[in-house]
Tab-separated table of C-alpha atoms in Angstrom:
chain	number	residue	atom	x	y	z
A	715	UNK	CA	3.844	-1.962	23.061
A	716	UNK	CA	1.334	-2.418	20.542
A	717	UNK	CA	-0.911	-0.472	18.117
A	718	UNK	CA	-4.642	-1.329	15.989
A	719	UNK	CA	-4.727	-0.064	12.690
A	720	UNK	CA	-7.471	-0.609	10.534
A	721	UNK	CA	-7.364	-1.560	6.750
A	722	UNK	CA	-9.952	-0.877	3.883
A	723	UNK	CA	-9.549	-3.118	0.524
A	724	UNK	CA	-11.989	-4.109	-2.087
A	725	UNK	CA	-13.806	-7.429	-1.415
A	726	UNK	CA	-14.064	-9.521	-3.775
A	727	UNK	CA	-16.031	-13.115	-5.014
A	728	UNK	CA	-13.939	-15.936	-6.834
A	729	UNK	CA	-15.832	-18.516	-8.968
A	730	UNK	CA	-16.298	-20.712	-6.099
A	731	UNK	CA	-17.947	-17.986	-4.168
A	732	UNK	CA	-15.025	-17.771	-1.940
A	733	UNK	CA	-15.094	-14.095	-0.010
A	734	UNK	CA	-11.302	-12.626	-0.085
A	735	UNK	CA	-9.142	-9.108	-0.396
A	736	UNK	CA	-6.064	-8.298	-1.866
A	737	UNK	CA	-3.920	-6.716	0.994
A	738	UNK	CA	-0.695	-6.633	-0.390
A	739	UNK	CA	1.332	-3.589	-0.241
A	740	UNK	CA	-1.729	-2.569	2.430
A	741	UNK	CA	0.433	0.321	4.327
A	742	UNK	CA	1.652	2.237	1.075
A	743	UNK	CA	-0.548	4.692	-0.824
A	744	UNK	CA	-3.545	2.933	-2.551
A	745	UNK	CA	-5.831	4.834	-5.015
A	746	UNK	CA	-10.017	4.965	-3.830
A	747	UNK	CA	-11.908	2.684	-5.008
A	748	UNK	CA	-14.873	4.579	-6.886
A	749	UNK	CA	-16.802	1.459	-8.588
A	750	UNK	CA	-16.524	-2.489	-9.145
A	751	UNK	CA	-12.855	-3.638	-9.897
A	752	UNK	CA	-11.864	-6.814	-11.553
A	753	UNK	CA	-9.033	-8.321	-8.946
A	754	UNK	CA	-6.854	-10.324	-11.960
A	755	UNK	CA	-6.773	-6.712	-13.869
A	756	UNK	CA	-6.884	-4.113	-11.687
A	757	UNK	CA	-5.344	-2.517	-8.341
A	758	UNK	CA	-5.630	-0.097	-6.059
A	759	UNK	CA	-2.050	0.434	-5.274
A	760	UNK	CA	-0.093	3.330	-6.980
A	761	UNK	CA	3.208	1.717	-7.629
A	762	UNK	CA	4.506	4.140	-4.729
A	763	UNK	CA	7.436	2.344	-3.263
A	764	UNK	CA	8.896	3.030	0.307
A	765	UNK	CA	11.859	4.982	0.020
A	766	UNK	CA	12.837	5.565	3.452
A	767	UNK	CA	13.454	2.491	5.129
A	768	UNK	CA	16.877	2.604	7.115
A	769	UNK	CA	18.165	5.516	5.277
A	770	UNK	CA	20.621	8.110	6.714
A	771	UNK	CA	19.309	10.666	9.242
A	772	UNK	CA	20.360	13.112	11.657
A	773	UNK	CA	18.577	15.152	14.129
A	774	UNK	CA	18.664	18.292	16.098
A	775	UNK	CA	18.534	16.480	18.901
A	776	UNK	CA	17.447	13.061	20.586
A	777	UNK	CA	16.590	11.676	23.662
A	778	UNK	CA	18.485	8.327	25.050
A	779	UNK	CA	17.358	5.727	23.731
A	780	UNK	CA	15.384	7.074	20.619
A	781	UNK	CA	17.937	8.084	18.146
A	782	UNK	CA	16.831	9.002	14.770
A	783	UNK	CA	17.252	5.718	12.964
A	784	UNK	CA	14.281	4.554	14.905
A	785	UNK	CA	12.193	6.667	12.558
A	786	UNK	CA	13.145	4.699	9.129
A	787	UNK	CA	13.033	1.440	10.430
A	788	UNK	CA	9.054	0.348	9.911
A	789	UNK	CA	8.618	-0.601	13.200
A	790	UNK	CA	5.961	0.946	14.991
A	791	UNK	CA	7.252	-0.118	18.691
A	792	UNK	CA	10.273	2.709	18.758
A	793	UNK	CA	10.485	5.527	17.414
A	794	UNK	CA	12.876	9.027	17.590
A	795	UNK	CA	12.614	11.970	19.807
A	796	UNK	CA	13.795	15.175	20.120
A	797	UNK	CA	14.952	16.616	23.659
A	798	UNK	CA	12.028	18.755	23.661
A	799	UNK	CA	8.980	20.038	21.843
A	800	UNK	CA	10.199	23.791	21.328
A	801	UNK	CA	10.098	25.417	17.945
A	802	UNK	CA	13.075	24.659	15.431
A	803	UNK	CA	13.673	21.236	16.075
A	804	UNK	CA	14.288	19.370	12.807
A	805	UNK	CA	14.384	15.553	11.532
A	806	UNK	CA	16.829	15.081	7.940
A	807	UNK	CA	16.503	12.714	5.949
A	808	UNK	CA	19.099	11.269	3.116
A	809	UNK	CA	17.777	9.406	0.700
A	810	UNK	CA	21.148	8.313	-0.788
A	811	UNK	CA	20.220	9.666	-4.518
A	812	UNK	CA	17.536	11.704	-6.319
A	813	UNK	CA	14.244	9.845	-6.251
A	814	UNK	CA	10.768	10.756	-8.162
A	815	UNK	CA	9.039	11.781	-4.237
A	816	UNK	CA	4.771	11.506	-4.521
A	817	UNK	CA	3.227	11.504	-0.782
A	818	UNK	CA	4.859	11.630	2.490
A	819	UNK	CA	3.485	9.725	5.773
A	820	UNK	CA	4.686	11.039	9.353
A	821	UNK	CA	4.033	9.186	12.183
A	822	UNK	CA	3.792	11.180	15.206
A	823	UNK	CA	4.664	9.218	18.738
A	824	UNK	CA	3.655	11.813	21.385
A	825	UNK	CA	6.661	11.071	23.164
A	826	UNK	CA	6.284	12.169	26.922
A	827	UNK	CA	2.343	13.736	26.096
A	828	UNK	CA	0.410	13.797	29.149
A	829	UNK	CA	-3.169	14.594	28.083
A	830	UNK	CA	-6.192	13.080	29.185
A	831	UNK	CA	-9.466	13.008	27.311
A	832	UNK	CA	-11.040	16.029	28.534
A	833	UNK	CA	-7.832	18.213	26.936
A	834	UNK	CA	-7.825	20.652	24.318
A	835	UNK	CA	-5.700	19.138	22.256
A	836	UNK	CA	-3.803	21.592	19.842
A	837	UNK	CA	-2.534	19.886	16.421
A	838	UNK	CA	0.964	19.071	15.070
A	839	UNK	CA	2.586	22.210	13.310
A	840	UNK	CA	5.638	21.786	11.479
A	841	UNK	CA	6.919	22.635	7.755
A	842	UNK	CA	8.705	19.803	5.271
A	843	UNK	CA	11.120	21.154	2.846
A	844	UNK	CA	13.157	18.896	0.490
A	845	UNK	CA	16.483	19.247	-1.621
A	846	UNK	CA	18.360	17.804	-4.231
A	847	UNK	CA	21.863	18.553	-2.938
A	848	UNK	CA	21.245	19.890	0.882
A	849	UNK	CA	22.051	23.429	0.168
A	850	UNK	CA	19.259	24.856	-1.985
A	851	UNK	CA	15.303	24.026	-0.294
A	852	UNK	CA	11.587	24.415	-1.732
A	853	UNK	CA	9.105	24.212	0.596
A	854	UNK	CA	6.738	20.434	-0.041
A	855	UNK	CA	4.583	20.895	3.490
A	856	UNK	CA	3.436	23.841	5.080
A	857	UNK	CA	1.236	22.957	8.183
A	858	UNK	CA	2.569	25.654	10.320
A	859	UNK	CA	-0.823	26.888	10.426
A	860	UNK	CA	-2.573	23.381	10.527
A	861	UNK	CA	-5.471	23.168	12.353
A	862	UNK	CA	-6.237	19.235	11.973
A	863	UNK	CA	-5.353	16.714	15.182
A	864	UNK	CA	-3.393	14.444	12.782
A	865	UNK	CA	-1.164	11.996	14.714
A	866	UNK	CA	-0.928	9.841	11.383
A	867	UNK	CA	-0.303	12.964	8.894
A	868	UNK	CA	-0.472	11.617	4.695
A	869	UNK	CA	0.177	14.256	2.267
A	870	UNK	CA	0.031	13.597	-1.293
A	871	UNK	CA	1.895	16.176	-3.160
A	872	UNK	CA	0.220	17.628	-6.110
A	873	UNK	CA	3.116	16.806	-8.745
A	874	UNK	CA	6.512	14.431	-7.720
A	875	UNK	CA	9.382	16.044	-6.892
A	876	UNK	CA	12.784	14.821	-7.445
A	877	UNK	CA	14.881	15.489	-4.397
A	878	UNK	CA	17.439	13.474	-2.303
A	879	UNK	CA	16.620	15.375	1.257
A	880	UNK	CA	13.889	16.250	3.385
A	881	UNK	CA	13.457	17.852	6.384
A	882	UNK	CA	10.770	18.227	8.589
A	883	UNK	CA	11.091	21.402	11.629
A	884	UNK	CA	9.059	21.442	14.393
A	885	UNK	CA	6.627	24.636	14.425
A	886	UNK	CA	4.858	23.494	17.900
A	887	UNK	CA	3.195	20.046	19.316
A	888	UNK	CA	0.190	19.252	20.777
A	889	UNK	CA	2.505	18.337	24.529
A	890	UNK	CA	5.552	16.482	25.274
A	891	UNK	CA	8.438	16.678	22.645
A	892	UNK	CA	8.695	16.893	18.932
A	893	UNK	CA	8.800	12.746	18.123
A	894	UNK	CA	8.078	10.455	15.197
A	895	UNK	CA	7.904	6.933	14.814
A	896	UNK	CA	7.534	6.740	11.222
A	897	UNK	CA	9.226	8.938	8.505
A	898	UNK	CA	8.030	7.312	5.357
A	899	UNK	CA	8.401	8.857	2.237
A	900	UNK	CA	7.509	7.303	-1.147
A	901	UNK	CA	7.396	7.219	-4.915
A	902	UNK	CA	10.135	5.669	-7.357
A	903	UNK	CA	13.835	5.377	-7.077
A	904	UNK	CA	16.333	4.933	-9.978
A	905	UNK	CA	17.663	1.373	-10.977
A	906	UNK	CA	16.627	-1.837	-12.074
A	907	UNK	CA	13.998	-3.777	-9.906
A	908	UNK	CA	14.870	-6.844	-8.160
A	909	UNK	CA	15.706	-10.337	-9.419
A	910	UNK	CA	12.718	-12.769	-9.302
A	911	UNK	CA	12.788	-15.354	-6.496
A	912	UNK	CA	12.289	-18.691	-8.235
A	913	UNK	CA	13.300	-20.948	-5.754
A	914	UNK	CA	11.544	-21.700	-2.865
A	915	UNK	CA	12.062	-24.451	-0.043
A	916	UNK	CA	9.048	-25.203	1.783
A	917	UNK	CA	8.209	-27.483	4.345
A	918	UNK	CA	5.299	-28.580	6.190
A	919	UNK	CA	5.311	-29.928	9.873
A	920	UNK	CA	4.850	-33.464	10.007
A	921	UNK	CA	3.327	-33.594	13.357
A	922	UNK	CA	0.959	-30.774	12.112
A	923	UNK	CA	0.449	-29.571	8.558
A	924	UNK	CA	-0.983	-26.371	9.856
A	925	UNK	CA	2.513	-24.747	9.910
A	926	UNK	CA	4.764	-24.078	7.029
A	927	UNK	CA	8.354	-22.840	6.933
A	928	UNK	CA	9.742	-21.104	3.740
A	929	UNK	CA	13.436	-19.986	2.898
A	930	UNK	CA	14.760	-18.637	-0.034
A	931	UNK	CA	17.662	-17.265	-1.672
A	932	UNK	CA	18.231	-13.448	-1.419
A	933	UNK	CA	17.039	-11.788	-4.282
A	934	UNK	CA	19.861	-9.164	-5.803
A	935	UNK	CA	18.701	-5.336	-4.722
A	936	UNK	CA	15.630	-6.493	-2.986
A	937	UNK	CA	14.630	-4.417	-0.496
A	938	UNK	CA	11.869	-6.874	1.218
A	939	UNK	CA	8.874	-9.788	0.271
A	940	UNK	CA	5.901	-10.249	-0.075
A	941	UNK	CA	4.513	-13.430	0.315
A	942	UNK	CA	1.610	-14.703	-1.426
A	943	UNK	CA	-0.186	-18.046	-0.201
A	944	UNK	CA	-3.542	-19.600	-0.981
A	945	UNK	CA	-5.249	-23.059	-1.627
A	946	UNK	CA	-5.559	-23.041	-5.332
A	947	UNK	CA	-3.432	-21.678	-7.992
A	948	UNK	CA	-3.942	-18.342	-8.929
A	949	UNK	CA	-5.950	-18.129	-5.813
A	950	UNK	CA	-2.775	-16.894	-3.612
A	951	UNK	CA	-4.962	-14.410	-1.105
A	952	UNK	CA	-3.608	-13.996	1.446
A	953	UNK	CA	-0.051	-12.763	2.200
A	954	UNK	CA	2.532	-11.592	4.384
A	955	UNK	CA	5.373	-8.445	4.481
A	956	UNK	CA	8.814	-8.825	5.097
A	957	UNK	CA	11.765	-6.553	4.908
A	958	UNK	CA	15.344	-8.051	5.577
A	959	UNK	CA	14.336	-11.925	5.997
A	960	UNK	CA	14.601	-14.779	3.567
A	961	UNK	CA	12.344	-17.220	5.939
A	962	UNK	CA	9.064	-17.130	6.960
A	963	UNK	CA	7.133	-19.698	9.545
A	964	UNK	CA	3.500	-19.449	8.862
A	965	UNK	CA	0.695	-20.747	10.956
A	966	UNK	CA	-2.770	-21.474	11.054
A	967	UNK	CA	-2.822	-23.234	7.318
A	968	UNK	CA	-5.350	-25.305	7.234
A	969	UNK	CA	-4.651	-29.163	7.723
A	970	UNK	CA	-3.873	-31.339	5.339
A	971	UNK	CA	-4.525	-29.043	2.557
A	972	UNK	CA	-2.053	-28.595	-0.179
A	973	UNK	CA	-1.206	-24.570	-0.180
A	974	UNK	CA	0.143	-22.622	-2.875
A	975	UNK	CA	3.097	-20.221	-2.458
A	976	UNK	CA	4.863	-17.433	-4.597
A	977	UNK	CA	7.254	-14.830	-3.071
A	978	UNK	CA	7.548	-11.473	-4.827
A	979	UNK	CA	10.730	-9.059	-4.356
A	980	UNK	CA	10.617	-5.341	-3.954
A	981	UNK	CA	12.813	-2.554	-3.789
A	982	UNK	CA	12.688	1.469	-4.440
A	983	UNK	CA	12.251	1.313	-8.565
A	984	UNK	CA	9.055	-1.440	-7.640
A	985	UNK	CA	7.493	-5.345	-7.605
A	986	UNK	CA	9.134	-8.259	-9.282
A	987	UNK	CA	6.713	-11.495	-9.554
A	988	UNK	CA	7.984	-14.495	-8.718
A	989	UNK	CA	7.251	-18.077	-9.466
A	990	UNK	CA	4.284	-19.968	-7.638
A	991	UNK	CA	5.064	-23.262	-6.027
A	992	UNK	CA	3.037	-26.319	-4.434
A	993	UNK	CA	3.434	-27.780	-0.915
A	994	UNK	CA	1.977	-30.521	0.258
């Protein structure tokens, strides 16, 4: 019910010889890093927003209990399946409008894959096409000859595309049936970015300081948060994702510290700062 993924970020050495790492944004494309970076001017993350979350889809089938929705909804413990692993089945995608499409993440879930370590294992084979009105395709992915065991497939493509669908067909699976747990496609979508979150109520248990509750106001548009905590102003390093919540509880503060809080909103056309606040 569970999965270990492991993160790489650029370390980094404040003034006070504090040790820390940026991780926001962690899960969507960042640039390598390919020499020293200064953290207040520089980042490794492309701007590449998640376009995908909860987004209309349809299937060519699905088993009970893992309909297709279960694909665009970030959350790694469900996913979609198809009724079997045969050739032809297909996953689409609606985006709801043209977007500017860079890189597309597929999360394969193995669904019903009995293999055991001393397997062959053959890889994923499929093809993505997209569309900008659901009639008329180009091909964006063709691993129908693929050759890599990829459960957690990234492809950047070479040049954006604009396109509203995408569709991903089954060519042949390692075992079990054609199943993904994660459909995430990114880049830019059209409109205004969110409104900044400037108010922010936090609170600090009494009986122990180490835990914080936040709420604020929904931002307008805002697809999700990201918030940003730390000791010192300007020092906010550490920080926390959230899609559909305006509250947070957060533990393990240290006690009787005074913390340091600002909440930034996100949606498809990218990050709007907000503004930092003291708790105490």
């Amino acid at each position: 019910m569970f999965e270990r993924r492991l993160g790489l970020f650029p370390a980094f050495f404040d003034a006070n010889g504090n040790l820390y790492c940026n991780t926001s944004f962690g899960d969507y494309p960042q640039n390598a890093v390919t020499g020293k970076m200064d953290f207040e001017k520089e980042s490794i993350f492309t701007g590449w927003m998640l376009l995908s979350y909860k987004k209309k889809v349809q299937a060519s089938s699905s088993l009970a209990g893992h309909q297709p929705e279960l694909a665009v909804n970030e959350d790694v413990r469900n996913w979609w399946s198809a009724a079997s692993g045969k050739k032809g089945e297909w996953f689409l995608m609606d985006l709801g409008h043209i977007a500017a499409v860079h890189a597309v993440q597929i999360n394969f879930a193995d669904q019903d894959a009995k293999l055991s370590d001393t397997d062959k294992v053959l890889p994923y084979k499929y093809i993505m096409e997209g569309s900008k009105d659901g009639k008329h395709w180009e091909m964006l992915i063709d691993k129908s000859k693929n050759n890599a065991d990829q459960v957690h497939d990234y492809t950047q493509l070479t040049a954006a595309k604009s396109l509203r669908y995408l569709k991903i067909t089954c060519v042949s699976v390692p075992a079990g049936k054609f199943s993904i747990s994660g459909f995430r496609v990114f880049g830019k979508g059209p409109g205004p970015m969110p409104s900044a979150v400037t108010k922010v109520e936090i609170k600090r248990e009494k009986s122990d300081s180490r835990t914080a509750r936040l709420s604020w106001p929904t931002s307008a548009s805002a697809t999700g948060y990201v918030v940003h905590y730390g000791v010192a102003p300007g020092k906010l390093y550490n920080s926390v994702m959230l899609y559909d919540q305006q509250s947070l509880k957060l533990n393990g503060l240290n006690n009787g510290v005074p913390y340091y809080f600002r909440i930034d909103a996100f949606n498809e056309a990218g990050v709007q700062k907000g503004k930092e606040k003291q708790s105490f």
